[in-house]
C-alpha atoms as an extended CHARMM CRD file, in Angstrom:
* protein
*
       218  EXT
         1         1  MET       CA              0.0070000000        0.0180000000       -0.0020000000  PROA      1               0.0000000000
         2         2  GLN       CA              1.3590000000        3.3870000000       -0.9860000000  PROA      2               0.0000000000
         3         3  LYS       CA              1.3840000000        6.0890000000        1.7040000000  PROA      3               0.0000000000
         4         4  ILE       CA              0.6550000000        9.6100000000        0.4840000000  PROA      4               0.0000000000
         5         5  MET       CA              1.4960000000       12.6080000000        2.6170000000  PROA      5               0.0000000000
         6         6  ALA       CA             -1.2700000000       15.1660000000        1.9950000000  PROA      6               0.0000000000
         7         7  ALA       CA             -2.1840000000       18.5460000000        3.3830000000  PROA      7               0.0000000000
         8         8  PRO       CA             -5.7230000000       18.3520000000        4.8700000000  PROA      8               0.0000000000
         9         9  GLY       CA             -7.1710000000       20.7150000000        2.2660000000  PROA      9               0.0000000000
        10        10  PRO       CA             -8.7510000000       20.4900000000       -1.1970000000  PROA      10              0.0000000000
        11        11  VAL       CA             -5.7630000000       18.6310000000       -2.6490000000  PROA      11              0.0000000000
        12        12  SER       CA             -6.5810000000       15.6680000000       -0.4230000000  PROA      12              0.0000000000
        13        13  TYR       CA            -10.3170000000       15.3730000000       -1.2590000000  PROA      13              0.0000000000
        14        14  PRO       CA            -10.0270000000       12.9480000000       -4.2490000000  PROA      14              0.0000000000
        15        15  LEU       CA             -7.4710000000       10.8660000000       -2.3500000000  PROA      15              0.0000000000
        16        16  ILE       CA             -9.8960000000       10.5490000000        0.6060000000  PROA      16              0.0000000000
        17        17  LEU       CA            -12.6080000000        9.3060000000       -1.7180000000  PROA      17              0.0000000000
        18        18  ALA       CA            -10.3250000000        6.7510000000       -3.3330000000  PROA      18              0.0000000000
        19        19  GLU       CA             -8.5840000000        5.6020000000       -0.1820000000  PROA      19              0.0000000000
        20        20  SER       CA            -10.8860000000        2.6000000000        0.4850000000  PROA      20              0.0000000000
        21        21  LYS       CA            -10.8930000000        1.5240000000       -3.1680000000  PROA      21              0.0000000000
        22        22  ALA       CA             -7.2930000000        2.0900000000       -4.2490000000  PROA      22              0.0000000000
        23        23  ASP       CA             -4.0310000000        0.7830000000       -2.7980000000  PROA      23              0.0000000000
        24        24  ILE       CA             -3.1830000000        3.9990000000       -0.9230000000  PROA      24              0.0000000000
        25        25  SER       CA             -3.2050000000        5.3640000000        2.6190000000  PROA      25              0.0000000000
        26        26  ILE       CA             -3.1760000000        9.0440000000        3.5500000000  PROA      26              0.0000000000
        27        27  ASP       CA             -0.8920000000       10.5960000000        6.1090000000  PROA      27              0.0000000000
        28        28  PHE       CA             -2.2050000000       14.1070000000        6.8040000000  PROA      28              0.0000000000
        29        29  ASP       CA              0.7830000000       16.3190000000        7.2800000000  PROA      29              0.0000000000
        30        30  LYS       CA              2.5570000000       19.3260000000        5.7420000000  PROA      30              0.0000000000
        31        31  GLU       CA              6.0790000000       18.4720000000        6.9420000000  PROA      31              0.0000000000
        32        32  GLY       CA              8.3360000000       15.5240000000        6.7470000000  PROA      32              0.0000000000
        33        33  TYR       CA              9.1580000000       13.1880000000        3.8910000000  PROA      33              0.0000000000
        34        34  SER       CA              7.2320000000       10.7700000000        1.7000000000  PROA      34              0.0000000000
        35        35  ASP       CA              7.6890000000        9.3710000000       -1.7990000000  PROA      35              0.0000000000
        36        36  VAL       CA              4.3780000000       11.0900000000       -2.6400000000  PROA      36              0.0000000000
        37        37  ILE       CA              3.4480000000       14.5140000000       -1.2670000000  PROA      37              0.0000000000
        38        38  ALA       CA              0.2490000000       16.3880000000       -2.1180000000  PROA      38              0.0000000000
        39        39  ASP       CA             -0.0490000000       20.0430000000       -1.1680000000  PROA      39              0.0000000000
        40        40  SER       CA             -0.6230000000       23.4940000000       -2.5800000000  PROA      40              0.0000000000
        41        41  ILE       CA              1.7890000000       24.3310000000       -5.4130000000  PROA      41              0.0000000000
        42        42  THR       CA              3.1070000000       27.2780000000       -3.4560000000  PROA      42              0.0000000000
        43        43  SER       CA              3.8300000000       25.1260000000       -0.4240000000  PROA      43              0.0000000000
        44        44  LEU       CA              5.6670000000       22.5120000000       -2.5300000000  PROA      44              0.0000000000
        45        45  ILE       CA              7.8020000000       25.2510000000       -4.0870000000  PROA      45              0.0000000000
        46        46  LYS       CA              8.5050000000       26.8920000000       -0.7360000000  PROA      46              0.0000000000
        47        47  ARG       CA              9.7070000000       23.5670000000        0.6060000000  PROA      47              0.0000000000
        48        48  GLY       CA             12.0400000000       23.0980000000       -2.3470000000  PROA      48              0.0000000000
        49        49  LEU       CA             10.0820000000       20.1650000000       -3.7780000000  PROA      49              0.0000000000
        50        50  LYS       CA              9.5030000000       19.6180000000       -7.4610000000  PROA      50              0.0000000000
        51        51  VAL       CA              5.9260000000       20.0190000000       -8.6740000000  PROA      51              0.0000000000
        52        52  ASP       CA              5.4730000000       16.9670000000      -10.8930000000  PROA      52              0.0000000000
        53        53  PHE       CA              1.6850000000       17.0870000000      -11.3490000000  PROA      53              0.0000000000
        54        54  ILE       CA             -0.9880000000       19.7150000000      -10.9840000000  PROA      54              0.0000000000
        55        55  THR       CA             -4.3080000000       18.5410000000       -9.5990000000  PROA      55              0.0000000000
        56        56  VAL       CA             -6.6010000000       21.5040000000       -8.7290000000  PROA      56              0.0000000000
        57        57  LYS       CA             -7.3270000000       24.9240000000      -10.2730000000  PROA      57              0.0000000000
        58        58  GLU       CA             -9.3530000000       27.9600000000       -9.2670000000  PROA      58              0.0000000000
        59        59  LEU       CA             -9.5200000000       27.8630000000       -5.4550000000  PROA      59              0.0000000000
        60        60  LEU       CA             -9.1170000000       31.5060000000       -4.4630000000  PROA      60              0.0000000000
        61        61  ALA       CA            -10.8420000000       34.7680000000       -5.2080000000  PROA      61              0.0000000000
        62        62  VAL       CA            -10.4540000000       38.4120000000       -4.2010000000  PROA      62              0.0000000000
        63        63  HSD       CA            -13.7470000000       39.7580000000       -2.9120000000  PROA      63              0.0000000000
        64        64  PRO       CA            -15.3500000000       42.0810000000       -3.8090000000  PROA      64              0.0000000000
        65        65  LYS       CA            -12.4010000000       43.2510000000       -5.9730000000  PROA      65              0.0000000000
        66        66  LEU       CA             -8.7190000000       43.8290000000       -5.4540000000  PROA      66              0.0000000000
        67        67  LYS       CA             -8.3500000000       47.2120000000       -3.7590000000  PROA      67              0.0000000000
        68        68  GLY       CA             -6.6230000000       48.7620000000       -0.7410000000  PROA      68              0.0000000000
        69        69  PRO       CA             -5.7320000000       50.1170000000        1.6370000000  PROA      69              0.0000000000
        70        70  LYS       CA             -6.5160000000       47.0040000000        3.7590000000  PROA      70              0.0000000000
        71        71  ILE       CA             -6.4920000000       43.5600000000        2.1630000000  PROA      71              0.0000000000
        72        72  GLY       CA             -7.2140000000       40.4540000000        4.1720000000  PROA      72              0.0000000000
        73        73  VAL       CA             -5.6750000000       37.0180000000        3.6970000000  PROA      73              0.0000000000
        74        74  PHE       CA             -6.0170000000       33.6830000000        5.5100000000  PROA      74              0.0000000000
        75        75  ARG       CA             -2.7420000000       33.0880000000        7.3750000000  PROA      75              0.0000000000
        76        76  LYS       CA              0.7150000000       34.5960000000        6.8780000000  PROA      76              0.0000000000
        77        77  GLY       CA              2.8000000000       32.7450000000        4.3380000000  PROA      77              0.0000000000
        78        78  SER       CA             -0.2120000000       31.1480000000        2.6680000000  PROA      78              0.0000000000
        79        79  ALA       CA             -0.7500000000       30.7840000000       -1.0590000000  PROA      79              0.0000000000
        80        80  GLY       CA             -3.3200000000       33.5510000000       -0.7890000000  PROA      80              0.0000000000
        81        81  GLU       CA             -0.7440000000       35.9900000000        0.5460000000  PROA      81              0.0000000000
        82        82  ILE       CA              1.8340000000       35.1500000000       -2.0910000000  PROA      82              0.0000000000
        83        83  LEU       CA             -0.6400000000       35.4290000000       -4.9680000000  PROA      83              0.0000000000
        84        84  VAL       CA             -2.2190000000       38.6090000000       -3.7630000000  PROA      84              0.0000000000
        85        85  LYS       CA              1.1960000000       40.2680000000       -3.3280000000  PROA      85              0.0000000000
        86        86  ALA       CA              1.9230000000       39.3840000000       -6.9300000000  PROA      86              0.0000000000
        87        87  ALA       CA             -1.4640000000       40.7380000000       -8.0490000000  PROA      87              0.0000000000
        88        88  MET       CA             -0.9450000000       43.9490000000       -6.1110000000  PROA      88              0.0000000000
        89        89  ASP       CA              2.3990000000       44.5600000000       -7.8420000000  PROA      89              0.0000000000
        90        90  LYS       CA              0.9530000000       43.6380000000      -11.2140000000  PROA      90              0.0000000000
        91        91  TYR       CA             -1.8440000000       46.2300000000      -10.9620000000  PROA      91              0.0000000000
        92        92  ASN       CA              0.1550000000       48.7310000000       -8.8790000000  PROA      92              0.0000000000
        93        93  ILE       CA             -2.2340000000       48.4950000000       -5.8980000000  PROA      93              0.0000000000
        94        94  LYS       CA             -0.9170000000       49.8950000000       -2.6280000000  PROA      94              0.0000000000
        95        95  GLY       CA             -2.1710000000       48.4320000000        0.6250000000  PROA      95              0.0000000000
        96        96  GLU       CA             -1.5480000000       46.6990000000        3.9110000000  PROA      96              0.0000000000
        97        97  ILE       CA             -2.1280000000       42.9720000000        4.3140000000  PROA      97              0.0000000000
        98        98  ILE       CA             -4.2110000000       41.9690000000        7.3100000000  PROA      98              0.0000000000
        99        99  TYR       CA             -4.0730000000       38.3300000000        8.5010000000  PROA      99              0.0000000000
       100       100  ALA       CA             -6.9640000000       36.2160000000        9.7490000000  PROA      100             0.0000000000
       101       101  ASP       CA             -7.1290000000       32.8050000000       11.4220000000  PROA      101             0.0000000000
       102       102  SER       CA            -10.1510000000       31.5170000000        9.4970000000  PROA      102             0.0000000000
       103       103  TRP       CA            -12.2130000000       32.1090000000        6.3750000000  PROA      103             0.0000000000
       104       104  GLN       CA            -15.1300000000       33.2020000000        8.5220000000  PROA      104             0.0000000000
       105       105  GLN       CA            -13.0510000000       35.8000000000       10.3360000000  PROA      105             0.0000000000
       106       106  LEU       CA            -12.0040000000       37.1880000000        6.9630000000  PROA      106             0.0000000000
       107       107  LEU       CA            -15.6210000000       37.5690000000        5.9120000000  PROA      107             0.0000000000
       108       108  ASN       CA            -16.5390000000       39.1490000000        9.2520000000  PROA      108             0.0000000000
       109       109  LEU       CA            -13.7710000000       41.7070000000        8.9120000000  PROA      109             0.0000000000
       110       110  LEU       CA            -14.8340000000       42.4530000000        5.3380000000  PROA      110             0.0000000000
       111       111  ASN       CA            -18.5170000000       42.7970000000        6.2140000000  PROA      111             0.0000000000
       112       112  SER       CA            -17.7390000000       45.0560000000        9.1800000000  PROA      112             0.0000000000
       113       113  GLY       CA            -15.7310000000       47.4230000000        6.9240000000  PROA      113             0.0000000000
       114       114  GLU       CA            -12.3850000000       46.6930000000        8.5310000000  PROA      114             0.0000000000
       115       115  LEU       CA            -11.0970000000       45.3850000000        5.2310000000  PROA      115             0.0000000000
       116       116  ASN       CA            -11.4760000000       46.8040000000        1.7160000000  PROA      116             0.0000000000
       117       117  SER       CA            -11.0000000000       43.4400000000        0.0500000000  PROA      117             0.0000000000
       118       118  ALA       CA            -10.1050000000       39.9050000000        1.0560000000  PROA      118             0.0000000000
       119       119  VAL       CA             -8.6750000000       36.7530000000       -0.4630000000  PROA      119             0.0000000000
       120       120  VAL       CA            -11.2460000000       34.0790000000        0.1210000000  PROA      120             0.0000000000
       121       121  SER       CA            -12.0610000000       30.5520000000       -0.9740000000  PROA      121             0.0000000000
       122       122  ILE       CA            -14.3830000000       29.9350000000       -3.9550000000  PROA      122             0.0000000000
       123       123  ALA       CA            -16.4640000000       27.9800000000       -1.4490000000  PROA      123             0.0000000000
       124       124  LEU       CA            -17.5190000000       31.3470000000       -0.0430000000  PROA      124             0.0000000000
       125       125  VAL       CA            -17.9230000000       33.4800000000       -3.1690000000  PROA      125             0.0000000000
       126       126  LYS       CA            -18.2760000000       32.9050000000       -6.8920000000  PROA      126             0.0000000000
       127       127  PRO       CA            -15.8640000000       35.2720000000       -8.6210000000  PROA      127             0.0000000000
       128       128  GLU       CA            -15.8040000000       36.5040000000      -12.2070000000  PROA      128             0.0000000000
       129       129  LYS       CA            -12.0870000000       35.7720000000      -12.2130000000  PROA      129             0.0000000000
       130       130  THR       CA            -10.0630000000       33.7490000000       -9.7020000000  PROA      130             0.0000000000
       131       131  LEU       CA             -6.8570000000       34.9840000000       -8.0880000000  PROA      131             0.0000000000
       132       132  GLU       CA             -4.8970000000       32.1920000000       -9.7640000000  PROA      132             0.0000000000
       133       133  SER       CA             -6.0270000000       33.3630000000      -13.1910000000  PROA      133             0.0000000000
       134       134  ILE       CA             -5.2350000000       37.0090000000      -12.3130000000  PROA      134             0.0000000000
       135       135  VAL       CA             -1.5700000000       36.2060000000      -11.7100000000  PROA      135             0.0000000000
       136       136  GLY       CA             -1.2620000000       33.4110000000      -14.2800000000  PROA      136             0.0000000000
       137       137  ALA       CA             -0.7940000000       30.5540000000      -11.8440000000  PROA      137             0.0000000000
       138       138  PRO       CA             -0.7820000000       27.0960000000      -13.4920000000  PROA      138             0.0000000000
       139       139  GLY       CA             -3.0560000000       25.7620000000      -10.7360000000  PROA      139             0.0000000000
       140       140  ALA       CA             -3.6050000000       25.7290000000       -6.9890000000  PROA      140             0.0000000000
       141       141  CYS       CA             -2.4630000000       22.3130000000       -5.8090000000  PROA      141             0.0000000000
       142       142  GLY       CA             -0.1080000000       19.6390000000       -6.9590000000  PROA      142             0.0000000000
       143       143  VAL       CA              1.8010000000       16.4590000000       -6.2380000000  PROA      143             0.0000000000
       144       144  ASN       CA              5.4800000000       15.6290000000       -5.8270000000  PROA      144             0.0000000000
       145       145  ILE       CA              6.2920000000       11.9980000000       -6.7640000000  PROA      145             0.0000000000
       146       146  ASN       CA              9.8400000000       10.7250000000       -6.2500000000  PROA      146             0.0000000000
       147       147  LYS       CA              9.5490000000        7.3710000000       -7.9690000000  PROA      147             0.0000000000
       148       148  LYS       CA              8.3850000000        6.8230000000      -11.5860000000  PROA      148             0.0000000000
       149       149  GLU       CA              6.6780000000        3.5460000000      -10.7330000000  PROA      149             0.0000000000
       150       150  LEU       CA              4.3800000000        5.3780000000       -8.3270000000  PROA      150             0.0000000000
       151       151  ILE       CA              2.9930000000        7.7830000000      -10.9370000000  PROA      151             0.0000000000
       152       152  LYS       CA              0.3930000000        5.4060000000      -12.3690000000  PROA      152             0.0000000000
       153       153  PRO       CA             -1.1130000000        4.1710000000       -9.0490000000  PROA      153             0.0000000000
       154       154  VAL       CA             -1.2690000000        7.7080000000       -7.6810000000  PROA      154             0.0000000000
       155       155  LYS       CA             -2.8020000000        9.0540000000      -10.8610000000  PROA      155             0.0000000000
       156       156  ASP       CA             -5.3210000000        6.1980000000      -10.9460000000  PROA      156             0.0000000000
       157       157  ALA       CA             -6.3130000000        6.8170000000       -7.3210000000  PROA      157             0.0000000000
       158       158  TYR       CA             -6.6310000000       10.5410000000       -7.8280000000  PROA      158             0.0000000000
       159       159  GLU       CA             -8.7510000000       10.2370000000      -10.9600000000  PROA      159             0.0000000000
       160       160  LEU       CA            -10.9130000000        7.5930000000       -9.2550000000  PROA      160             0.0000000000
       161       161  GLY       CA            -11.5840000000       10.0770000000       -6.4500000000  PROA      161             0.0000000000
       162       162  ILE       CA            -12.4740000000       12.7950000000       -8.9340000000  PROA      162             0.0000000000
       163       163  ASN       CA            -14.9780000000       10.5090000000      -10.6600000000  PROA      163             0.0000000000
       164       164  ILE       CA            -16.5350000000        9.5260000000       -7.3340000000  PROA      164             0.0000000000
       165       165  ALA       CA            -16.9820000000       13.2140000000       -6.4210000000  PROA      165             0.0000000000
       166       166  LYS       CA            -18.5780000000       13.9810000000       -9.8220000000  PROA      166             0.0000000000
       167       167  LYS       CA            -20.9560000000       11.0120000000       -9.5430000000  PROA      167             0.0000000000
       168       168  ASP       CA            -22.3340000000       11.8760000000       -6.1220000000  PROA      168             0.0000000000
       169       169  PRO       CA            -20.9650000000       15.1260000000       -4.6320000000  PROA      169             0.0000000000
       170       170  ASP       CA            -23.3690000000       15.0040000000       -1.6920000000  PROA      170             0.0000000000
       171       171  GLU       CA            -22.1210000000       11.6300000000       -0.4850000000  PROA      171             0.0000000000
       172       172  ALA       CA            -18.5570000000       12.6170000000       -1.3540000000  PROA      172             0.0000000000
       173       173  ALA       CA            -18.7270000000       15.7210000000        0.8070000000  PROA      173             0.0000000000
       174       174  ASP       CA            -19.9660000000       13.6380000000        3.7630000000  PROA      174             0.0000000000
       175       175  ARG       CA            -17.1140000000       11.1530000000        3.3370000000  PROA      175             0.0000000000
       176       176  ILE       CA            -14.4580000000       13.8260000000        3.0650000000  PROA      176             0.0000000000
       177       177  VAL       CA            -15.6320000000       15.6940000000        6.1640000000  PROA      177             0.0000000000
       178       178  SER       CA            -15.6900000000       12.4980000000        8.1970000000  PROA      178             0.0000000000
       179       179  ARG       CA            -12.1060000000       11.5930000000        7.1830000000  PROA      179             0.0000000000
       180       180  LEU       CA            -10.4270000000       14.9840000000        7.4870000000  PROA      180             0.0000000000
       181       181  PRO       CA             -8.3390000000       15.4920000000       10.6910000000  PROA      181             0.0000000000
       182       182  VAL       CA             -9.6060000000       19.1030000000       10.9670000000  PROA      182             0.0000000000
       183       183  ASP       CA            -13.1090000000       20.5150000000       11.3190000000  PROA      183             0.0000000000
       184       184  VAL       CA            -14.3730000000       21.7800000000        7.9630000000  PROA      184             0.0000000000
       185       185  PRO       CA            -18.0250000000       22.6470000000        7.2680000000  PROA      185             0.0000000000
       186       186  ARG       CA            -19.6730000000       20.1470000000        4.9420000000  PROA      186             0.0000000000
       187       187  ASP       CA            -21.0100000000       22.9260000000        2.7410000000  PROA      187             0.0000000000
       188       188  PHE       CA            -17.4890000000       24.2730000000        2.3070000000  PROA      188             0.0000000000
       189       189  VAL       CA            -16.2750000000       20.9110000000        1.0610000000  PROA      189             0.0000000000
       190       190  TYR       CA            -19.2880000000       20.4420000000       -1.1910000000  PROA      190             0.0000000000
       191       191  LYS       CA            -18.7290000000       23.8080000000       -2.8910000000  PROA      191             0.0000000000
       192       192  ILE       CA            -15.0290000000       23.0860000000       -3.4150000000  PROA      192             0.0000000000
       193       193  ILE       CA            -15.6340000000       19.7610000000       -5.1730000000  PROA      193             0.0000000000
       194       194  THR       CA            -18.3790000000       21.1660000000       -7.3050000000  PROA      194             0.0000000000
       195       195  ASN       CA            -16.8210000000       24.5710000000       -8.1660000000  PROA      195             0.0000000000
       196       196  ALA       CA            -13.0730000000       23.8540000000       -8.3920000000  PROA      196             0.0000000000
       197       197  GLU       CA            -11.5250000000       22.1910000000      -11.4110000000  PROA      197             0.0000000000
       198       198  TYR       CA             -9.9400000000       18.8300000000      -10.5670000000  PROA      198             0.0000000000
       199       199  PHE       CA             -7.6450000000       16.8200000000      -12.7970000000  PROA      199             0.0000000000
       200       200  PHE       CA             -4.1910000000       15.1050000000      -12.8020000000  PROA      200             0.0000000000
       201       201  ARG       CA             -1.8210000000       16.6220000000      -15.3310000000  PROA      201             0.0000000000
       202       202  PRO       CA              1.9290000000       16.9420000000      -15.6770000000  PROA      202             0.0000000000
       203       203  ALA       CA              3.2870000000       20.2660000000      -14.4930000000  PROA      203             0.0000000000
       204       204  GLU       CA              4.7080000000       21.9430000000      -17.5840000000  PROA      204             0.0000000000
       205       205  ASN       CA              6.1840000000       25.4280000000      -18.1700000000  PROA      205             0.0000000000
       206       206  ILE       CA              5.9100000000       26.4970000000      -14.5320000000  PROA      206             0.0000000000
       207       207  ASP       CA              9.3740000000       28.0520000000      -14.1540000000  PROA      207             0.0000000000
       208       208  SER       CA              7.9970000000       31.6050000000      -14.1770000000  PROA      208             0.0000000000
       209       209  PHE       CA              5.4890000000       30.6950000000      -11.4420000000  PROA      209             0.0000000000
       210       210  ILE       CA              8.2670000000       29.0880000000       -9.3460000000  PROA      210             0.0000000000
       211       211  GLU       CA             10.1650000000       32.3940000000       -9.5660000000  PROA      211             0.0000000000
       212       212  LEU       CA              6.9970000000       34.3100000000       -8.6080000000  PROA      212             0.0000000000
       213       213  VAL       CA              6.5490000000       32.2030000000       -5.4570000000  PROA      213             0.0000000000
       214       214  LYS       CA             10.2010000000       32.6240000000       -4.5020000000  PROA      214             0.0000000000
       215       215  LYS       CA              9.9170000000       36.4100000000       -4.9850000000  PROA      215             0.0000000000
       216       216  TYR       CA              6.8250000000       36.8820000000       -2.8750000000  PROA      216             0.0000000000
       217       217  LYS       CA              7.0700000000       34.1970000000       -0.2370000000  PROA      217             0.0000000000
       218       218  ALA       CA              7.1650000000       35.4550000000        3.3430000000  PROA      218             0.0000000000
C-alpha cells in the first residue's frame, strides 16, 4: 500500500474518496518526507520540492475586488498571501495585508468594513475571475512523486476520487468531512468539489510561477 502525505485541504479530497478503493493510505501532514506529497503548489515550491503534477485549479478569489488600503488574507505565508502580493504589484495597488485565522473571520472583517477586500475561498464566493487566473498561476495544488513507478497508481487513485466526487458530490462531501483530521463545514467541502476544477496533469512550463513564489514568499 502506498502512503501519500497530504495537506488536509482540497488537494486531499479525491485521495480521501479513493482511499478505500485504491491501494493507498493518507498521512495528513505538511512536513516531513514521503515518496508522494500532495499540497498546494506554493507550499511545494517553498519547501524546495518539485511540482510533478498539478491537480486543482481555481480555489481562491479576491472579494469584492482587489483594492486597498486594507487587504485580508487567511494566514501569513499562505498561497493567498503570495498570490495577492503578486497581483498587487501587477496592478500597482498599494495596501496593507491583514491576517486572519479563519475564512469566517475574513468575511466578518470584510462585512464590518475593517477590510477593503479579502482573499477568500471559492467555497464562499463565486468570482468572475479567480486569483490564480489574475496572476497566471498554473493551478492551486499539486503532487510531488519521487519514484516513476508510483505515478500510475497515484494518478489512478486521484482520478478515481475525482470521478466519485462527480458522480455523487453530496455523499462525497460527507465522506471527506468524516475523514479529515480538521473541522471543515460540509457545505465548504461540497462547494469546493463542485466549483473547483480537478484533474491530474503533468506540471509543464511553470518556471516563471516558481520564480513568482520565490519572490513573494514570506
